[in-house]
Coordinates of C-alpha atoms in Angstrom, one line a residue:
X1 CA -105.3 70.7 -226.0
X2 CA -107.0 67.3 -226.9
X3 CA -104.3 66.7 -229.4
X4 CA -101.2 67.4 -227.1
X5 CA -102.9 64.6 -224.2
X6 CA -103.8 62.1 -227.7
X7 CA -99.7 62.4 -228.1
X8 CA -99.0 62.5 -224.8
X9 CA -100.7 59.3 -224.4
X10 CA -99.7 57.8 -227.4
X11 CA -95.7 58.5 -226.7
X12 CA -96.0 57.8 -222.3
X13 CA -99.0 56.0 -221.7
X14 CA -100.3 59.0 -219.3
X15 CA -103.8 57.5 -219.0
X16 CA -102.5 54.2 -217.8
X17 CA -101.6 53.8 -214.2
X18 CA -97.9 53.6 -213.1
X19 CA -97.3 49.8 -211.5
X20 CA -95.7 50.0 -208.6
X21 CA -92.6 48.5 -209.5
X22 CA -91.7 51.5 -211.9
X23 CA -89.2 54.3 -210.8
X24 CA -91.9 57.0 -210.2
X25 CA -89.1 59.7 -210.5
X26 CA -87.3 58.5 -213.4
X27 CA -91.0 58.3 -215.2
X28 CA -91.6 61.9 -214.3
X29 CA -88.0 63.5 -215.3
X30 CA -88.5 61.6 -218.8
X31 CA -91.8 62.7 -219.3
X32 CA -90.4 66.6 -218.3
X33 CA -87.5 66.7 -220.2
X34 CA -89.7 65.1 -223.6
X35 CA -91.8 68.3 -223.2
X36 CA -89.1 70.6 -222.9
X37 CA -91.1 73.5 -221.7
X38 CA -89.3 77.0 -221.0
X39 CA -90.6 80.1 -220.0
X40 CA -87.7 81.9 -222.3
X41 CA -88.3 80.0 -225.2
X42 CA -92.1 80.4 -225.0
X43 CA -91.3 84.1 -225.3
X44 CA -88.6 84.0 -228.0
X45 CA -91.3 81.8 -229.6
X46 CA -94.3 84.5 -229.0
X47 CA -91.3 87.4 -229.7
X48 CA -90.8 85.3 -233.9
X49 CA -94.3 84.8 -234.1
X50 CA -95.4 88.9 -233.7
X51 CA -92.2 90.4 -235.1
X52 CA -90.7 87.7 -237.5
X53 CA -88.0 90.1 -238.7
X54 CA -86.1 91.2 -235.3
X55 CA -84.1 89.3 -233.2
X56 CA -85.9 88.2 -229.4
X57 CA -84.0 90.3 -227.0
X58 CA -84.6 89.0 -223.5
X59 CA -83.2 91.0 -221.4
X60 CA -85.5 94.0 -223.1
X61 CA -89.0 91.5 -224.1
X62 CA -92.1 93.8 -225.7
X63 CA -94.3 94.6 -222.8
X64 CA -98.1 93.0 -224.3
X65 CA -95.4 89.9 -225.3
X66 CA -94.0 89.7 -221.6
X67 CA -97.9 90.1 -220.4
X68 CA -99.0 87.0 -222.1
X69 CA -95.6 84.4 -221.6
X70 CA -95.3 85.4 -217.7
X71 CA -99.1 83.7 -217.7
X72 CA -97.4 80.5 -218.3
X73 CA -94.2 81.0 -216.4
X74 CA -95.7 78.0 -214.2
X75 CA -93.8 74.9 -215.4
X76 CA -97.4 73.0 -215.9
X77 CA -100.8 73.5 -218.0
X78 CA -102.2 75.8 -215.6
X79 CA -100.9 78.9 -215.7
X80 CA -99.9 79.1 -211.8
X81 CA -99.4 76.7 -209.3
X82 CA -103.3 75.9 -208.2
X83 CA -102.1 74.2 -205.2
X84 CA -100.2 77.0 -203.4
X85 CA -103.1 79.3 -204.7
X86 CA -105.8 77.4 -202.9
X87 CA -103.5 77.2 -199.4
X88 CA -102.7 81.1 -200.3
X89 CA -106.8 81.7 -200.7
X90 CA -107.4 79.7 -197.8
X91 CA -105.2 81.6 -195.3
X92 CA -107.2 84.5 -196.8
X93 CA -110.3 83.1 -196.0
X94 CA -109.1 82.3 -192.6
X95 CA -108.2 86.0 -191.7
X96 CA -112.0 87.1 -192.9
X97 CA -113.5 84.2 -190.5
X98 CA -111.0 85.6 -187.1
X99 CA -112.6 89.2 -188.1
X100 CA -116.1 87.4 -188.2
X101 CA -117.1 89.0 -191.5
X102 CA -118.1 85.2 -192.6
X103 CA -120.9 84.8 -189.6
X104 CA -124.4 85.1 -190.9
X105 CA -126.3 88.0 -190.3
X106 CA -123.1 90.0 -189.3
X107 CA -123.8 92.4 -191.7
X108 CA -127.9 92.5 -191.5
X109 CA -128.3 95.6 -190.0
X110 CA -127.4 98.8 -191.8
X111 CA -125.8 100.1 -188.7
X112 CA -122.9 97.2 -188.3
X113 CA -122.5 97.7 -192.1
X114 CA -119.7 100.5 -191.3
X115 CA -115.9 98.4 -191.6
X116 CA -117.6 97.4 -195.4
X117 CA -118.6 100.4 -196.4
X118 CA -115.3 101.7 -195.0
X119 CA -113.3 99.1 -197.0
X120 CA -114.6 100.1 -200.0
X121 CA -113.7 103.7 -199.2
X122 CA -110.5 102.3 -198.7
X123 CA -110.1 100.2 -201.8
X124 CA -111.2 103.6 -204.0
X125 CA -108.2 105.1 -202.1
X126 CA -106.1 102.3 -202.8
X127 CA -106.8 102.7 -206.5
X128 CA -106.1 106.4 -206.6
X129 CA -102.7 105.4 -204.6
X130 CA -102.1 103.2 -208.4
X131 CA -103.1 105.6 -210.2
X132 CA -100.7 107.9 -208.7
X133 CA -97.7 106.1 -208.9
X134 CA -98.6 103.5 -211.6
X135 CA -94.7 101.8 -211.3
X136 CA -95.0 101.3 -207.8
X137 CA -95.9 97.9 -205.7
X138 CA -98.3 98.1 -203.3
X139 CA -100.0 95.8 -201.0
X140 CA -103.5 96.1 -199.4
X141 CA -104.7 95.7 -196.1
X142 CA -106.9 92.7 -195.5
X143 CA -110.5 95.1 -195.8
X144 CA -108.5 96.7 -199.2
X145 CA -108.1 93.0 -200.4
X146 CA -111.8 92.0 -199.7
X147 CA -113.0 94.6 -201.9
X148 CA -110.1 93.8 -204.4
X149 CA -111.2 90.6 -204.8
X150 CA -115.2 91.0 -205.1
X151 CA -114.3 93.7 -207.5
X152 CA -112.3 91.1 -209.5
X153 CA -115.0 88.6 -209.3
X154 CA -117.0 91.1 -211.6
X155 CA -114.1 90.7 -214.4
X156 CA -115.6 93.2 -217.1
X157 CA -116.4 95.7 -214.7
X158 CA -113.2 95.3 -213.4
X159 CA -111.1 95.5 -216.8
X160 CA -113.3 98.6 -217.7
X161 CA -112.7 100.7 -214.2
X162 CA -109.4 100.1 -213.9
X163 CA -109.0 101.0 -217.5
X164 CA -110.7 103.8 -217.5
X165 CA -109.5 105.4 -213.8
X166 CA -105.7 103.6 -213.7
X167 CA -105.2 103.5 -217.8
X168 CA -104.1 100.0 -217.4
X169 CA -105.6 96.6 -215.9
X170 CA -103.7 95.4 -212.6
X171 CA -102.9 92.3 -211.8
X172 CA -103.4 91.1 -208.5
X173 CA -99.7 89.0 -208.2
X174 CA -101.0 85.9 -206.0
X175 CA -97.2 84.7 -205.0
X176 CA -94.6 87.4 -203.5
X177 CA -91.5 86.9 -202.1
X178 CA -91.7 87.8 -198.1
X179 CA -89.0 90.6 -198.4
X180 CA -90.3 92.2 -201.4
X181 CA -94.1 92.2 -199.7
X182 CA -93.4 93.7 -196.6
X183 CA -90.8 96.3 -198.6
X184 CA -94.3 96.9 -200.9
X185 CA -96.5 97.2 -197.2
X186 CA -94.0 99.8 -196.3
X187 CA -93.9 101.8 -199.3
X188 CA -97.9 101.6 -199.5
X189 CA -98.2 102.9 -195.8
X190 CA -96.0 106.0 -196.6
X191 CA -97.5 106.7 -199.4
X192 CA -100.6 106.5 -197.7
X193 CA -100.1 108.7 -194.7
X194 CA -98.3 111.2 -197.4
X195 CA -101.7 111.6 -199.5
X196 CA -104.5 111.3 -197.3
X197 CA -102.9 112.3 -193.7
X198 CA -104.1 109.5 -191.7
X199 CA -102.3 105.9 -191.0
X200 CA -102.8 102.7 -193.4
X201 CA -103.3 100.5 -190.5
X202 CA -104.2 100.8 -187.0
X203 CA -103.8 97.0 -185.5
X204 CA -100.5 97.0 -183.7
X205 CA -97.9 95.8 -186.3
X206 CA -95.4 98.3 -187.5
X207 CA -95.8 101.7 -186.7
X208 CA -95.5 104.5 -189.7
X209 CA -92.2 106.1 -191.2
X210 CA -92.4 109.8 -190.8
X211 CA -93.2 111.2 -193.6
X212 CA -92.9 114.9 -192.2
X213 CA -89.2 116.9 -193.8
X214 CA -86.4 117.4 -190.3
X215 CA -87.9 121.2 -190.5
X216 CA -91.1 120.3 -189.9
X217 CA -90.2 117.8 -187.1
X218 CA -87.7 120.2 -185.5
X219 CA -91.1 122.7 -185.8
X220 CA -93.0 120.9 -184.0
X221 CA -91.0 119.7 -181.1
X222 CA -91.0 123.5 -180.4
X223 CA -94.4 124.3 -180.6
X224 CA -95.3 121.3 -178.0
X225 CA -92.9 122.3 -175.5
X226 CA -94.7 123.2 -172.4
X227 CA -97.8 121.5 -173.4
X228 CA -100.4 119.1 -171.5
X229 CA -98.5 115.8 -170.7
X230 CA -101.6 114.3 -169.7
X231 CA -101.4 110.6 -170.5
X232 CA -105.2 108.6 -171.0
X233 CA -106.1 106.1 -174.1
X234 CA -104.1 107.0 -176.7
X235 CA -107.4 106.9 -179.0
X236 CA -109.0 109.9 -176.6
X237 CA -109.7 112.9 -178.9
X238 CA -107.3 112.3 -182.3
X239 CA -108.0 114.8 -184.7
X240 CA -109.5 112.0 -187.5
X241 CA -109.8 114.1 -191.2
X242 CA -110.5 111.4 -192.5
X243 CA -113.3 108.9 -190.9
X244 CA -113.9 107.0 -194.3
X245 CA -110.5 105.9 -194.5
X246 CA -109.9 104.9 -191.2
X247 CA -111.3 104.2 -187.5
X248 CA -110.1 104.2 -183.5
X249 CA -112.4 101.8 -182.8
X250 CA -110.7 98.9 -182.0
X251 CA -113.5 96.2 -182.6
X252 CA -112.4 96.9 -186.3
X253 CA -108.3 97.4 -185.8
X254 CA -107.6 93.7 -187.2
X255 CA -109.4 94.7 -190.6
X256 CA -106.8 97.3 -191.5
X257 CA -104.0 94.3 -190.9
X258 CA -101.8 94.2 -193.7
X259 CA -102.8 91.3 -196.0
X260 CA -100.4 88.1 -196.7
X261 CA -102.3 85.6 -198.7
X262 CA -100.0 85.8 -201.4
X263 CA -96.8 85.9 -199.7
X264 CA -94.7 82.8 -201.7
X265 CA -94.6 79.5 -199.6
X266 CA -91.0 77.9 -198.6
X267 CA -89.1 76.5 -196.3
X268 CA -90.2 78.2 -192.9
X269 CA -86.8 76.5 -191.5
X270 CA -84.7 77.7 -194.1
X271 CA -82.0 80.3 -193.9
X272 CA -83.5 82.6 -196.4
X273 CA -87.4 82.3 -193.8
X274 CA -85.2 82.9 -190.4
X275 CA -83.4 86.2 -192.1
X276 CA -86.4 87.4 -193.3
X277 CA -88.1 87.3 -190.3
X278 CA -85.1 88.5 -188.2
X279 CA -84.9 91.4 -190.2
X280 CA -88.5 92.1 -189.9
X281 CA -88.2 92.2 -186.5
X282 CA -85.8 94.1 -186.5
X283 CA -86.8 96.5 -188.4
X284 CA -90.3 96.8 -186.5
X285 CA -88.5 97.0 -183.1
X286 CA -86.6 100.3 -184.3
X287 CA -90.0 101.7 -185.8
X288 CA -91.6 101.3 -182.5
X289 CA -88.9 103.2 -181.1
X290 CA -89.2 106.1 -183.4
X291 CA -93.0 106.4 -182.9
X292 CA -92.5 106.5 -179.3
X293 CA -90.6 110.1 -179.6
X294 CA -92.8 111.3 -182.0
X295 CA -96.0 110.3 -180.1
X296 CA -96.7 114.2 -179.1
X297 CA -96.5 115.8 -182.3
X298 CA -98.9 112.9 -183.6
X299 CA -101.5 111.1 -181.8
X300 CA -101.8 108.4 -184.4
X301 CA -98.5 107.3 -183.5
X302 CA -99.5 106.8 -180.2
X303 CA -102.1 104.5 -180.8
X304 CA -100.5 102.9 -182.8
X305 CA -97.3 102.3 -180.7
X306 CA -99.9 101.7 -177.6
X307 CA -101.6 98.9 -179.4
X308 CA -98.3 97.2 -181.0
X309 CA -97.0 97.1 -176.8
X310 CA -100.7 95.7 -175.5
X311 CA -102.1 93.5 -178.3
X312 CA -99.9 90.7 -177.0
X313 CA -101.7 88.0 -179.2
X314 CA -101.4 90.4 -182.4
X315 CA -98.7 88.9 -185.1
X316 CA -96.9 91.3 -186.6
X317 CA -97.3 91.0 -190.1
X318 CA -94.5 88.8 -192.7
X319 CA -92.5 87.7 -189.1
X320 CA -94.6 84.6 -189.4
X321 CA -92.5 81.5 -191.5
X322 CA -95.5 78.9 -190.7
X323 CA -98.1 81.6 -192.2
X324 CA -101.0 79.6 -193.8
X325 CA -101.1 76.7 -191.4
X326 CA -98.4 74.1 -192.3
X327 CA -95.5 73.9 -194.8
X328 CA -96.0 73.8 -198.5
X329 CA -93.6 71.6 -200.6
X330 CA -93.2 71.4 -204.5
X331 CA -92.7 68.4 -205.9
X332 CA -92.7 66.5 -209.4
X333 CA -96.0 64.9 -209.9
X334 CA -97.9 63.1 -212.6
X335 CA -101.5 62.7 -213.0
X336 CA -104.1 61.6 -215.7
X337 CA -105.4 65.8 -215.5
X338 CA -102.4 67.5 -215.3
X339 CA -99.8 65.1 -217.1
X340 CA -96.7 67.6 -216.1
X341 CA -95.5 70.1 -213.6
X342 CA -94.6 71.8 -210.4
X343 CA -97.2 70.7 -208.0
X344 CA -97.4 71.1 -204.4
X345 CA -98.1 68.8 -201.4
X346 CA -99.0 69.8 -197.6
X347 CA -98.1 68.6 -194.5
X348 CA -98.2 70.2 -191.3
X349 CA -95.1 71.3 -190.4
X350 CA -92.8 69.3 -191.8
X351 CA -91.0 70.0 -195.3
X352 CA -91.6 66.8 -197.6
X353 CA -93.8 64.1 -197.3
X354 CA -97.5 62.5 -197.9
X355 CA -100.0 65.4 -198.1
X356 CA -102.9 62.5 -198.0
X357 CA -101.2 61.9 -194.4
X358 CA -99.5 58.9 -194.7
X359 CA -96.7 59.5 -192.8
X360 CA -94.0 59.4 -195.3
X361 CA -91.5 61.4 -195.2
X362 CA -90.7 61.8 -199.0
X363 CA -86.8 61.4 -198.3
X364 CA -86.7 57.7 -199.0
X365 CA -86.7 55.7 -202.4
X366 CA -89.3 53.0 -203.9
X367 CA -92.8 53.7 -204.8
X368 CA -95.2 55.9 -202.9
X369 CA -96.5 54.8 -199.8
X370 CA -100.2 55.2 -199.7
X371 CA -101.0 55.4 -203.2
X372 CA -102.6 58.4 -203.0
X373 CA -102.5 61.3 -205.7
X374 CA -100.7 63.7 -203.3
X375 CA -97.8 61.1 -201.7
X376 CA -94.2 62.1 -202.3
X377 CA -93.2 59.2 -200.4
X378 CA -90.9 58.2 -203.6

């Protein structure tokens, strides 16, 4: 590494300060092109290096080959894009501070220690869902993500567990397209409600898919007809199998809300953001629907149909294009740390532009604004 920033410095000055009568851009797309880094040729490269005598075949890479490039897919030295994983951890964080699990003391007294214990529970379950169906995407809920993560802090326990219970060592993919995440939440929830007979979440977004064959629906509309139609809390006496994987209480509904942290930041004005959420919508609006009729033959679809119509102030989950406070924008930037890459700015918002909040919009031409390290006013 010293050696690449000694020629790096020694070809384009990357120590030195740019005046501010250079053109910023033109600096920067020099400076790119000289490096000429490529995802595909860095596994082509890898691909000669580990089997010298075959031919790289992209469209069919060697899976421990493919492991070790797609850490570098990022277009810079680090092998993601730190800025849009700090704003993606921070939303994170943010979701853990509305539940109040950040307060001190909140978790003192053994008998307020029941929503962790139960995430971990959950996260267990959440494994054996992976080890099940070891192809499969799925996404956790935000007490499933907790536990993820502090299990992932631990990084040889974690490599050994998952080794030994899921045979291989997960990755937890910080930046997902919204589509593909909420497609992944859906799958997850079936799955869920398939193995251990109780819902994946309980907050008020989306209600479950049945899971149950037409036979078995058509079986028990029968056997309800002429039965009670007394209408109370739709929490009031569900048969609950399973009370370590999930709760009525509603003090502790917004911990089983589907996580989003590393839902992929864009253009929350864009085309692609407005289908998405459309569709989402959509989507959740004919779920609802379907819950509602089979509300008798299953009380968890009550609740949770009773508490997607009167949580008002819930979000339903991947609807929101502004998720994670503000707008994230990519842009070309050079620094004396990170000579190269695809860095990321912030303003609130607003799609280009100072992230030091200089007001510049980043859409005219000349030298940045402010000065500052983060300004795309160029």
């Amino acid at each position: 590494m010293t050696k690449i920033f000694k020629w790096m410095d020694a070809a384009f000055q990357v120590n030195q300060p740019i005046p501010p009568e250079s053109n910023v851009e033109a600096e920067v797309t020099t400076l790119a092109t000289a490096l000429k880094y490529d995802y595909l040729e860095l596994s082509d490269a890898l691909h000669r290096a580990v089997r010298p005598f075959e031919a790289p075949d992209r469209a069919r890479q060697t899976p421990r080959i493919q492991r070790i490039s797609v850490a570098y897919s990022h277009a810079g030295l680090a092998s993601l894009d730190l800025v849009g994983a700090v704003l993606r951890q921070g939303a994170f964080v943010e979701k853990m501070v509305e539940l109040g699990w950040t307060q001190p003391g909140r978790f003192d007294l053994v008998s307020e220690t029941a929503p962790l214990v139960r995430s971990i529970a959950r996260y267990h379950a959440f494994l054996d869902l992976m080890a099940t169906a070891p192809t499969s995407f799925f996404v956790p809920t935000l007490d499933i993500d907790l536990a993820w993560h502090t299990h992932q802090l631990k990084s040889y326990h974690y490599r050994d567990d998952t080794l030994q219970y899921l045979g291989r060592f997960p990755n937890h993919d910080d930046s997902v397209a919204s589509p593909l995440l909420s497609a992944g939440y859906d799958l997850t929830a079936k799955a869920w409600k398939s193995r251990f007979g109780v819902p994946y979440s309980v907050c008020g977004c989306i209600p479950d898919t049945d899971t149950e064959s037409r036979l078995s629906r058509f079986t028990s509309k029968i056997t309800s007809i002429g039965g009670s139609s007394k209408k109370g809390s739709s929490s009031d006496g569900i048969p609950n199998p399973r009370p370590d994987l999930v709760t009525t209480e509603l003090d502790e509904a917004d911990a089983t809300h589907p996580s989003e942290h590393n839902q992929q930041f864009g253009d929350p004005n864009g085309n692609r953001a407005l289908q998405s959420t459309w569709t989402r919508e959509k989507q959740c609006a004919k779920c609802v629907a379907m819950a509602k009729k089979s509300a008798g033959r299953d009380p968890w679809k009550g609740l949770q149909v009773e508490r997607n119509e009167k949580r008002e102030r819930h979000k339903e989950a991947f609807t929101d294009p502004y998720y994670g406070s503000g707008a994230y924008y990519p842009y070309w930037g050079v620094s004396v740390a990170i000579p190269f890459g695809f860095y990321g700015g912030f303003a609130n918002r607003s799609v280009g532009g100072c992230g030091a909040g200089c007001g510049s919009s980043g859409k005219g031409a000349g030298p940045a604004v402010c000065g500052g390290a983060m300004c795309g006013g160029f």
